[in-house]
């Protein structure tokens, strides 16, 4: 069950990146993130209603509240960095860098969560890391060097915050229904995202968003919601050191969709890196 949920999370995460890339074309990335978060919150609320877990809110401990809120804040920061990065650069270049968070996630899961350092987990993590660095290395020099460095830095920051999110969320959802925790986290992210938009003074730009952009932002929000529900359901059942790397298989899926849907170029490094990441994912599943 844990593996299946992690794989589904990867599929929906890949769809999120592609749909969001289309949706935030000519749209401020922070505003686009804020709009998407509304959709995610609605989805999370529906799931909580269906599972009838509202009443469990009063039983959540102060410790769980603290870590759930912190995980929401790191998710918000990760999102802001990630979607600004894919707005500036190619999805097939940004996503692999963002997914390099797997190394930090595995290390933190061993140190902070005390999860066992199983040989296959270490091998799988190393293969995924190697594959990621192969993909990062394929970035070619461009005329606008500052722009390139900008989105690479943003993608790296997204990876750091994503790693922290997994660890903080694992601690926060202990003894808490994962769907309810996802709903609470989304509220935090929504407040954070719209706070950034109001601070920037870009709320008026919402009227400039085209119907096409709105459609893809909504679709990416739905994909994100489904990915989150699967992912946090998986880490509530299994180990972060296994679930997180499998979820990062979305890197390969995103590259494939980037080539098919966005017509991004496929290079030798892309193929090699994708195959190495796939091999690492298989090690974790086994």
Coordinates of C-alpha atoms in Angstrom, one line a residue:
X1 CA 0.0 0.0 0.0
X2 CA 2.8 2.4 0.9
X3 CA 4.7 1.8 -2.4
X4 CA 1.5 2.2 -4.4
X5 CA 0.7 5.5 -2.8
X6 CA 4.2 6.8 -3.3
X7 CA 4.2 5.9 -7.0
X8 CA 0.8 7.6 -7.4
X9 CA 2.2 10.6 -5.7
X10 CA 5.0 10.6 -8.3
X11 CA 2.6 10.5 -11.2
X12 CA 0.5 13.4 -9.9
X13 CA 3.6 15.4 -9.0
X14 CA 4.8 15.0 -12.6
X15 CA 1.5 16.2 -14.0
X16 CA 1.6 19.1 -11.5
X17 CA 4.9 20.4 -13.0
X18 CA 3.7 20.2 -16.6
X19 CA 0.3 21.7 -16.0
X20 CA 1.8 24.5 -13.8
X21 CA 4.4 25.3 -16.5
X22 CA 1.6 26.0 -19.0
X23 CA -0.6 27.7 -16.4
X24 CA 2.0 30.3 -15.2
X25 CA 3.0 31.4 -18.7
X26 CA 2.7 35.3 -18.6
X27 CA 1.4 35.0 -15.0
X28 CA 3.3 36.1 -11.9
X29 CA 4.6 32.8 -10.4
X30 CA 3.6 33.8 -6.8
X31 CA 0.1 34.7 -7.8
X32 CA -0.2 31.5 -9.8
X33 CA 0.9 29.6 -6.7
X34 CA -1.7 31.3 -4.6
X35 CA -4.4 30.5 -7.0
X36 CA -3.4 26.9 -7.2
X37 CA -3.4 26.6 -3.4
X38 CA -7.1 27.5 -3.3
X39 CA -7.8 24.5 -5.4
X40 CA -5.6 22.2 -3.2
X41 CA -7.4 23.5 -0.1
X42 CA -10.8 22.8 -1.6
X43 CA -9.7 19.2 -2.5
X44 CA -8.2 18.6 1.0
X45 CA -11.4 19.9 2.6
X46 CA -13.6 17.6 0.5
X47 CA -11.4 14.6 1.5
X48 CA -11.6 15.5 5.2
X49 CA -15.4 15.8 4.9
X50 CA -15.7 12.4 3.1
X51 CA -13.5 10.7 5.7
X52 CA -15.3 12.5 8.5
X53 CA -12.1 13.4 10.4
X54 CA -13.0 17.0 11.4
X55 CA -13.7 16.0 15.0
X56 CA -10.0 14.9 15.4
X57 CA -8.8 18.5 15.3
X58 CA -9.3 18.9 19.0
X59 CA -7.1 15.9 19.8
X60 CA -4.0 17.1 17.9
X61 CA -1.2 17.8 20.3
X62 CA 0.8 21.1 20.5
X63 CA 3.8 19.3 19.2
X64 CA 1.9 18.0 16.1
X65 CA 0.4 21.4 15.5
X66 CA 3.9 23.0 15.6
X67 CA 5.4 20.6 13.1
X68 CA 2.4 20.5 10.8
X69 CA 2.5 24.3 10.6
X70 CA 6.3 24.4 10.1
X71 CA 6.0 21.8 7.3
X72 CA 3.3 24.0 5.7
X73 CA 5.7 27.0 5.8
X74 CA 8.6 25.1 4.3
X75 CA 6.2 23.8 1.6
X76 CA 5.2 27.3 0.8
X77 CA 8.8 28.4 0.5
X78 CA 9.6 25.4 -1.7
X79 CA 6.7 26.2 -3.9
X80 CA 7.6 29.8 -4.3
X81 CA 11.1 28.9 -5.3
X82 CA 10.1 26.0 -7.6
X83 CA 7.4 27.8 -9.6
X84 CA 9.5 30.9 -10.1
X85 CA 12.3 28.5 -11.3
X86 CA 10.2 26.7 -13.9
X87 CA 8.9 30.1 -15.0
X88 CA 12.5 31.2 -15.8
X89 CA 13.9 27.8 -17.0
X90 CA 12.9 24.6 -18.7
X91 CA 10.9 22.1 -16.5
X92 CA 13.2 19.3 -17.6
X93 CA 16.2 21.2 -16.1
X94 CA 14.5 22.6 -12.9
X95 CA 12.8 19.5 -11.7
X96 CA 15.9 17.3 -11.5
X97 CA 17.6 19.9 -9.4
X98 CA 14.6 20.3 -7.2
X99 CA 14.4 16.5 -6.7
X100 CA 18.0 16.4 -5.5
X101 CA 16.3 17.0 -2.1
X102 CA 16.2 13.2 -1.9
X103 CA 19.8 13.1 -0.6
X104 CA 19.1 15.5 2.2
X105 CA 15.8 13.8 3.0
X106 CA 17.4 10.4 3.3
X107 CA 20.2 11.7 5.5
X108 CA 17.8 13.6 7.8
X109 CA 15.5 10.6 8.0
X110 CA 18.5 8.6 9.4
X111 CA 19.7 11.3 11.8
X112 CA 16.4 12.8 13.0
X113 CA 13.8 10.1 12.6
X114 CA 16.2 7.2 13.4
X115 CA 15.1 5.2 10.4
X116 CA 17.3 2.2 9.6
X117 CA 20.0 2.7 7.0
X118 CA 19.0 -0.3 4.9
X119 CA 21.5 -1.2 2.1
X120 CA 18.9 -1.0 -0.7
X121 CA 17.8 2.4 0.6
X122 CA 21.4 3.7 0.5
X123 CA 22.0 2.2 -3.0
X124 CA 18.7 3.5 -4.3
X125 CA 19.3 6.9 -2.9
X126 CA 22.9 7.1 -4.4
X127 CA 21.6 6.0 -7.8
X128 CA 18.9 8.6 -7.8
X129 CA 21.5 11.2 -6.7
X130 CA 23.9 10.2 -9.5
X131 CA 21.1 10.3 -12.0
X132 CA 20.1 13.8 -10.8
X133 CA 23.6 15.2 -11.1
X134 CA 23.9 13.8 -14.6
X135 CA 20.7 15.7 -15.5
X136 CA 21.9 18.9 -13.9
X137 CA 25.2 18.7 -15.8
X138 CA 23.4 18.8 -19.1
X139 CA 22.5 22.5 -18.8
X140 CA 24.1 24.4 -21.6
X141 CA 25.6 27.8 -21.4
X142 CA 23.2 30.6 -22.4
X143 CA 23.7 34.2 -23.3
X144 CA 21.8 35.3 -20.2
X145 CA 24.1 33.8 -17.6
X146 CA 22.5 35.6 -14.7
X147 CA 19.1 34.2 -15.6
X148 CA 20.4 30.7 -15.7
X149 CA 22.1 31.1 -12.3
X150 CA 19.0 32.6 -10.9
X151 CA 16.7 29.6 -11.7
X152 CA 19.3 27.1 -10.7
X153 CA 19.7 28.8 -7.3
X154 CA 15.9 28.9 -6.9
X155 CA 15.6 25.2 -7.8
X156 CA 18.3 24.3 -5.2
X157 CA 16.5 26.3 -2.5
X158 CA 13.3 24.5 -3.5
X159 CA 15.1 21.2 -2.9
X160 CA 16.3 22.2 0.6
X161 CA 12.8 23.3 1.7
X162 CA 11.2 20.2 0.2
X163 CA 13.6 18.0 2.2
X164 CA 12.7 19.8 5.4
X165 CA 9.0 19.5 4.6
X166 CA 9.2 15.7 4.5
X167 CA 10.9 15.4 7.8
X168 CA 8.7 18.0 9.6
X169 CA 5.5 16.5 8.1
X170 CA 6.5 13.0 9.3
X171 CA 6.9 14.2 12.8
X172 CA 3.8 16.3 12.7
X173 CA 1.4 13.6 11.4
X174 CA 2.4 11.1 14.0
X175 CA -0.9 10.0 15.6
X176 CA -2.8 12.5 13.3
X177 CA -4.9 11.5 10.3
X178 CA -2.8 12.3 7.2
X179 CA -5.8 13.8 5.3
X180 CA -6.6 16.2 8.2
X181 CA -2.9 17.1 8.5
X182 CA -2.8 17.8 4.7
X183 CA -5.8 20.1 5.1
X184 CA -4.2 22.0 8.0
X185 CA -0.9 22.4 6.1
X186 CA -2.7 23.7 3.1
X187 CA -4.3 26.4 5.1
X188 CA -0.9 27.5 6.3
X189 CA 0.4 27.5 2.7
X190 CA -2.6 29.4 1.5
X191 CA -2.1 32.2 4.1
X192 CA 1.6 32.3 3.3
X193 CA 1.2 32.4 -0.5
X194 CA -1.5 35.1 -0.5
X195 CA 0.5 37.1 2.1
X196 CA 3.4 37.2 -0.4
X197 CA 1.0 38.3 -3.2
X198 CA -0.5 41.1 -1.1
X199 CA 3.0 42.1 0.0
X200 CA 4.1 42.3 -3.7
X201 CA 0.9 44.2 -4.6
X202 CA 0.1 41.9 -7.5
X203 CA -3.5 41.1 -6.6
X204 CA -4.8 43.3 -9.4
X205 CA -3.0 41.0 -12.0
X206 CA -5.5 38.3 -11.3
X207 CA -7.8 40.0 -13.8
X208 CA -5.1 39.6 -16.5
X209 CA -5.0 35.8 -16.1
X210 CA -6.4 34.2 -19.3
X211 CA -9.0 31.4 -19.2
X212 CA -6.4 29.0 -20.5
X213 CA -4.0 29.9 -17.7
X214 CA -6.8 29.6 -15.1
X215 CA -7.7 26.2 -16.4
X216 CA -4.2 24.8 -16.2
X217 CA -3.6 26.4 -12.8
X218 CA -6.8 24.7 -11.5
X219 CA -5.7 21.4 -13.1
X220 CA -2.2 21.6 -11.6
X221 CA -3.9 22.4 -8.2
X222 CA -6.0 19.2 -8.5
X223 CA -2.9 17.2 -9.4
X224 CA -1.0 18.7 -6.5
X225 CA -3.8 17.8 -4.1
X226 CA -3.9 14.2 -5.3
X227 CA -0.1 14.0 -5.1
X228 CA -0.1 15.3 -1.5
X229 CA -2.9 13.0 -0.3
X230 CA -1.0 10.0 -1.7
X231 CA 2.4 11.2 -0.4
X232 CA 1.5 12.0 3.1
X233 CA -0.7 9.0 3.3
X234 CA 2.4 7.0 2.3
X235 CA 4.8 8.5 4.8
X236 CA 2.2 8.0 7.6
X237 CA 2.2 4.3 6.8
X238 CA 5.9 3.8 5.9
X239 CA 9.4 5.2 6.2
X240 CA 10.4 8.6 4.8
X241 CA 13.7 7.2 3.5
X242 CA 11.8 4.9 1.2
X243 CA 8.7 6.9 0.3
X244 CA 10.5 10.2 -0.5
X245 CA 12.9 8.6 -3.1
X246 CA 10.0 6.7 -4.8
X247 CA 8.1 10.0 -5.0
X248 CA 11.1 11.6 -6.7
X249 CA 10.6 9.2 -9.6
X250 CA 8.3 12.0 -10.8
X251 CA 11.6 13.5 -12.2
X252 CA 11.7 10.9 -14.9
X253 CA 7.9 11.2 -15.6
X254 CA 8.2 15.0 -15.8
X255 CA 11.0 14.8 -18.3
X256 CA 9.1 12.4 -20.5
X257 CA 6.0 14.7 -20.3
X258 CA 8.2 17.7 -20.9
X259 CA 9.4 16.3 -24.2
X260 CA 5.9 15.1 -25.3
X261 CA 3.8 18.0 -24.1
X262 CA 6.1 21.0 -23.9
X263 CA 8.4 19.9 -26.8
X264 CA 11.5 20.3 -24.7
X265 CA 14.6 18.8 -26.3
X266 CA 15.8 15.3 -25.2
X267 CA 19.6 14.9 -24.8
X268 CA 21.8 11.9 -24.2
X269 CA 22.3 13.0 -20.6
X270 CA 18.5 13.2 -20.1
X271 CA 18.2 9.6 -21.2
X272 CA 21.1 8.3 -19.1
X273 CA 20.1 10.3 -16.0
X274 CA 16.5 9.1 -16.3
X275 CA 17.6 5.5 -16.6
X276 CA 19.9 5.8 -13.5
X277 CA 17.0 7.4 -11.5
X278 CA 14.7 4.6 -12.6
X279 CA 17.2 2.0 -11.4
X280 CA 17.4 3.7 -8.1
X281 CA 13.7 3.8 -7.7
X282 CA 13.5 0.1 -8.5
X283 CA 16.0 -0.6 -5.7
X284 CA 13.8 1.1 -3.2
X285 CA 10.7 -0.7 -4.3
X286 CA 12.5 -4.1 -4.0

